[in-house]
């Protein structure tokens, strides 16, 4: 069982749909993250949660809505997305938000908006 | 503004041909430098963390080094299975926010 599990691995949705990405970490970590990876661009941090509290929203449009019900689970709710939102969405976790802690990533969810 | 630049953008090697990947950074204060490997269609896999200039870490055919301005990932006698994109990221202490480079795509031919 991998440390950080993401579902679904692939998702195709229309611009008017509502869908959710799910992430679960089995590492006993207290911090969780959502990153976006687009072609030819560096990974972009979207949201940070620490002990289930959102501590950072990196200027992400409101059509992306995160939810962290407990320290092991993280969701990214998607609605009225645009084609430019098509990307690989990566969930990650770390022991906490202390400087220098290693961040571990899941396999990612490939999102295509049509 | 913190910046991370990786070079070259792509590298093609023959099996057994050793080389180095570069990650140069301009940051206000380095708290950690991370190397990840990413295979196509998968999430980044953690390789190394370096914290101070002069530090070195090794894992199989990979060796990471760090200076005050850059880090190198040395690949000794690479094999085709080393083909992947290698990502560099820096932690400047801003709430575990990593700044990533664009990555280096390594292709090793048999």
Tab-separated table of C-alpha atoms in Angstrom:
chain	number	residue	atom	x	y	z
A	1	UNK	CA	0.000	0.000	0.000
A	2	UNK	CA	1.486	3.294	-1.054
A	3	UNK	CA	1.890	6.145	1.436
A	4	UNK	CA	-0.391	8.607	-0.356
A	5	UNK	CA	-3.290	7.282	-2.404
A	6	UNK	CA	-5.295	9.340	-4.871
A	7	UNK	CA	-8.553	8.531	-6.650
A	8	UNK	CA	-9.580	8.641	-9.374
A	9	UNK	CA	-6.382	8.377	-11.391
A	10	UNK	CA	-8.096	9.781	-14.467
A	11	UNK	CA	-11.115	12.054	-14.742
A	12	UNK	CA	-12.811	13.640	-17.725
A	13	UNK	CA	-15.440	16.237	-16.944
A	14	UNK	CA	-17.482	18.822	-18.727
A	15	UNK	CA	-17.331	22.465	-17.803
A	16	UNK	CA	-20.691	22.314	-16.049
A	17	UNK	CA	-19.995	19.155	-14.034
A	18	UNK	CA	-19.210	18.817	-10.367
A	19	UNK	CA	-16.669	16.206	-9.345
A	20	UNK	CA	-14.259	15.532	-6.494
A	21	UNK	CA	-10.720	14.246	-6.162
A	22	UNK	CA	-9.894	12.172	-3.104
A	23	UNK	CA	-6.622	11.697	-1.283
A	24	UNK	CA	-5.720	9.469	1.663
A	25	UNK	CA	-2.371	9.301	3.414
A	26	UNK	CA	-1.227	6.301	5.443
A	27	UNK	CA	1.922	7.901	6.867
A	28	UNK	CA	0.552	9.402	10.063
A	29	UNK	CA	1.354	12.902	8.832
A	30	UNK	CA	-0.285	16.095	10.034
A	31	UNK	CA	0.046	18.284	6.944
A	32	UNK	CA	-1.515	17.726	3.531
A	33	UNK	CA	-1.226	19.604	0.269
A	34	UNK	CA	-2.746	19.966	-3.178
A	35	UNK	CA	-0.375	20.761	-6.052
A	36	UNK	CA	-1.145	21.368	-9.726
A	37	UNK	CA	1.246	20.199	-12.447
A	38	UNK	CA	0.760	21.543	-15.970
A	39	UNK	CA	2.883	20.706	-18.984
A	40	UNK	CA	6.183	22.598	-19.141
A	41	UNK	CA	5.496	24.388	-15.851
A	42	UNK	CA	6.849	23.879	-12.338
A	43	UNK	CA	4.600	22.327	-9.724
A	44	UNK	CA	2.277	24.938	-8.256
A	45	UNK	CA	1.122	24.797	-4.656
A	46	UNK	CA	-2.646	25.224	-4.365
A	47	UNK	CA	-3.655	24.522	-0.764
A	48	UNK	CA	-2.038	23.547	2.519
A	49	UNK	CA	-3.800	21.936	5.471
A	50	UNK	CA	-2.260	21.472	8.883
A	51	UNK	CA	-4.159	19.405	11.448
A	52	UNK	CA	-7.283	19.771	9.319
A	53	UNK	CA	-7.058	23.566	9.238
A	54	UNK	CA	-6.486	25.318	5.936
A	55	UNK	CA	-3.378	27.417	6.392
A	56	UNK	CA	-2.699	28.517	2.857
A	57	UNK	CA	-4.743	29.234	-0.236
A	58	UNK	CA	-2.317	30.128	-2.975
A	59	UNK	CA	-4.596	32.460	-4.949
A	60	UNK	CA	-6.590	29.572	-6.324
A	61	UNK	CA	-9.910	30.302	-8.115
A	62	UNK	CA	-13.030	29.516	-6.140
A	63	UNK	CA	-14.047	26.818	-8.636
A	64	UNK	CA	-11.558	24.671	-6.686
A	65	UNK	CA	-12.768	23.941	-3.158
A	66	UNK	CA	-10.676	21.850	-0.761
A	67	UNK	CA	-11.938	19.889	2.217
A	68	UNK	CA	-9.975	18.146	4.951
A	69	UNK	CA	-12.300	16.150	7.256
A	70	UNK	CA	-9.403	14.638	9.237
A	71	UNK	CA	-5.622	14.465	9.099
A	72	UNK	CA	-5.647	11.407	6.813
A	73	UNK	CA	-8.087	12.554	4.140
A	74	UNK	CA	-8.147	15.448	1.711
A	75	UNK	CA	-10.607	16.278	-1.030
A	76	UNK	CA	-10.593	18.725	-3.903
A	77	UNK	CA	-14.092	19.593	-5.070
A	78	UNK	CA	-14.320	20.781	-8.660
A	79	UNK	CA	-17.123	22.772	-10.293
A	80	UNK	CA	-17.552	24.815	-13.458
A	81	UNK	CA	-13.966	24.252	-14.492
A	82	UNK	CA	-12.303	25.652	-17.585
A	83	UNK	CA	-10.307	23.727	-20.222
A	84	UNK	CA	-7.109	25.404	-18.943
A	85	UNK	CA	-7.662	23.600	-15.635
A	86	UNK	CA	-6.741	20.329	-17.328
A	87	UNK	CA	-3.624	19.118	-15.530
A	88	UNK	CA	-2.199	16.537	-13.142
A	89	UNK	CA	-3.398	17.226	-9.595
A	90	UNK	CA	-1.066	15.913	-6.938
A	91	UNK	CA	-1.839	15.328	-3.306
A	92	UNK	CA	1.040	15.285	-0.841
A	93	UNK	CA	1.704	15.030	2.868
A	94	UNK	CA	4.458	15.770	5.364
A	95	UNK	CA	4.989	15.132	9.054
A	96	UNK	CA	4.073	18.724	9.758
A	97	UNK	CA	4.760	22.145	8.319
A	98	UNK	CA	8.151	22.513	9.922
A	99	UNK	CA	10.934	23.737	7.696
A	100	UNK	CA	12.865	21.058	5.896
A	101	UNK	CA	10.318	18.273	6.310
A	102	UNK	CA	10.106	15.977	3.318
A	103	UNK	CA	6.895	16.137	1.320
A	104	UNK	CA	5.645	12.838	-0.092
A	105	UNK	CA	3.435	12.778	-3.167
A	106	UNK	CA	0.660	10.546	-4.396
A	107	UNK	CA	0.417	9.199	-7.933
A	108	UNK	CA	-1.778	12.093	-9.041
A	109	UNK	CA	-5.167	12.495	-10.684
A	110	UNK	CA	-5.164	13.364	-14.374
A	111	UNK	CA	-7.967	15.825	-15.026
A	112	UNK	CA	-9.248	16.664	-18.493
A	113	UNK	CA	-11.895	19.373	-18.828
A	114	UNK	CA	-13.858	19.251	-22.077
B	1	UNK	CA	11.427	36.237	-5.353
B	2	UNK	CA	12.741	32.705	-4.926
B	3	UNK	CA	13.829	31.063	-8.173
B	4	UNK	CA	14.910	27.563	-9.121
B	5	UNK	CA	16.445	26.840	-12.523
B	6	UNK	CA	17.236	23.354	-13.757
B	7	UNK	CA	19.495	22.584	-16.684
B	8	UNK	CA	19.631	21.168	-19.208
B	9	UNK	CA	15.911	20.911	-19.966
B	10	UNK	CA	16.472	17.476	-21.503
B	11	UNK	CA	19.422	15.093	-21.536
B	12	UNK	CA	19.975	12.004	-23.618
B	13	UNK	CA	22.677	9.590	-22.507
B	14	UNK	CA	23.985	6.284	-23.689
B	15	UNK	CA	23.813	3.502	-21.125
B	16	UNK	CA	26.927	3.720	-18.969
B	17	UNK	CA	27.630	7.355	-19.884
B	18	UNK	CA	27.892	9.284	-16.614
B	19	UNK	CA	26.665	12.871	-16.370
B	20	UNK	CA	25.295	15.533	-14.035
B	21	UNK	CA	22.033	17.426	-13.735
B	22	UNK	CA	22.145	20.984	-12.432
B	23	UNK	CA	19.793	22.864	-10.137
B	24	UNK	CA	20.695	26.485	-9.445
B	25	UNK	CA	18.712	28.563	-6.982
B	26	UNK	CA	18.265	32.130	-5.862
B	27	UNK	CA	16.522	32.237	-2.513
B	28	UNK	CA	16.415	34.432	0.554
B	29	UNK	CA	17.441	31.615	2.841
B	30	UNK	CA	17.783	27.943	2.038
B	31	UNK	CA	16.342	25.563	4.619
B	32	UNK	CA	16.451	22.450	2.454
B	33	UNK	CA	16.894	21.319	-1.147
B	34	UNK	CA	14.984	18.307	-2.412
B	35	UNK	CA	15.428	16.039	-5.409
B	36	UNK	CA	12.535	14.000	-6.750
B	37	UNK	CA	12.200	11.535	-9.608
B	38	UNK	CA	9.008	11.505	-11.645
B	39	UNK	CA	8.074	8.777	-14.110
B	40	UNK	CA	5.558	9.548	-16.874
B	41	UNK	CA	2.003	9.644	-15.570
B	42	UNK	CA	3.062	9.259	-11.925
B	43	UNK	CA	3.667	11.442	-8.915
B	44	UNK	CA	7.136	12.603	-7.853
B	45	UNK	CA	9.141	10.071	-5.848
B	46	UNK	CA	11.401	11.450	-3.127
B	47	UNK	CA	15.141	10.896	-3.622
B	48	UNK	CA	17.224	13.202	-1.401
B	49	UNK	CA	17.166	16.145	0.962
B	50	UNK	CA	20.247	18.354	1.389
B	51	UNK	CA	20.407	20.987	4.098
B	52	UNK	CA	23.803	22.680	3.983
B	53	UNK	CA	26.588	23.495	1.532
B	54	UNK	CA	29.071	20.674	1.250
B	55	UNK	CA	26.548	17.985	2.060
B	56	UNK	CA	26.416	14.914	-0.189
B	57	UNK	CA	24.000	11.971	-0.342
B	58	UNK	CA	24.083	8.801	-2.404
B	59	UNK	CA	21.614	6.172	-3.481
B	60	UNK	CA	22.632	3.474	-5.933
B	61	UNK	CA	23.848	5.262	-9.103
B	62	UNK	CA	22.761	8.714	-7.895
B	63	UNK	CA	24.740	11.215	-5.866
B	64	UNK	CA	23.443	14.640	-4.862
B	65	UNK	CA	25.703	17.516	-3.848
B	66	UNK	CA	25.010	21.042	-2.624
B	67	UNK	CA	26.819	24.370	-2.758
B	68	UNK	CA	25.604	27.815	-1.723
B	69	UNK	CA	24.240	28.480	-5.212
B	70	UNK	CA	23.455	25.139	-6.804
B	71	UNK	CA	22.974	21.428	-6.464
B	72	UNK	CA	24.091	18.650	-8.766
B	73	UNK	CA	22.583	15.228	-9.252
B	74	UNK	CA	25.376	13.017	-10.545
B	75	UNK	CA	24.372	9.838	-12.358
B	76	UNK	CA	27.092	7.216	-12.610
B	77	UNK	CA	26.861	4.557	-15.329
B	78	UNK	CA	23.143	5.131	-15.925
B	79	UNK	CA	20.795	2.402	-17.059
B	80	UNK	CA	17.632	2.725	-19.187
B	81	UNK	CA	15.523	2.404	-16.033
B	82	UNK	CA	16.994	5.702	-14.823
B	83	UNK	CA	15.037	7.447	-17.580
B	84	UNK	CA	12.631	9.878	-15.898
B	85	UNK	CA	12.135	13.540	-15.120
B	86	UNK	CA	14.192	14.774	-12.178
B	87	UNK	CA	12.746	17.617	-10.150
B	88	UNK	CA	14.565	19.966	-7.811
B	89	UNK	CA	12.788	21.985	-5.121
B	90	UNK	CA	13.875	24.388	-2.398
B	91	UNK	CA	12.381	25.059	1.011
B	92	UNK	CA	12.995	28.584	2.212
B	93	UNK	CA	11.154	28.183	5.476
B	94	UNK	CA	7.895	29.721	4.294
B	95	UNK	CA	5.565	27.195	5.924
B	96	UNK	CA	6.913	24.145	4.104
B	97	UNK	CA	6.181	25.781	0.764
B	98	UNK	CA	8.461	24.248	-1.819
B	99	UNK	CA	9.538	26.155	-4.918
B	100	UNK	CA	10.073	23.728	-7.781
B	101	UNK	CA	12.128	23.901	-10.944
B	102	UNK	CA	10.672	22.793	-14.274
B	103	UNK	CA	12.526	19.503	-14.191
B	104	UNK	CA	15.103	17.732	-16.357
B	105	UNK	CA	13.950	14.904	-18.601
B	106	UNK	CA	16.594	12.225	-18.735
B	107	UNK	CA	16.569	9.561	-21.426
B	108	UNK	CA	19.071	6.696	-21.260
B	109	UNK	CA	19.448	4.616	-24.419
B	110	UNK	CA	20.482	0.949	-24.191
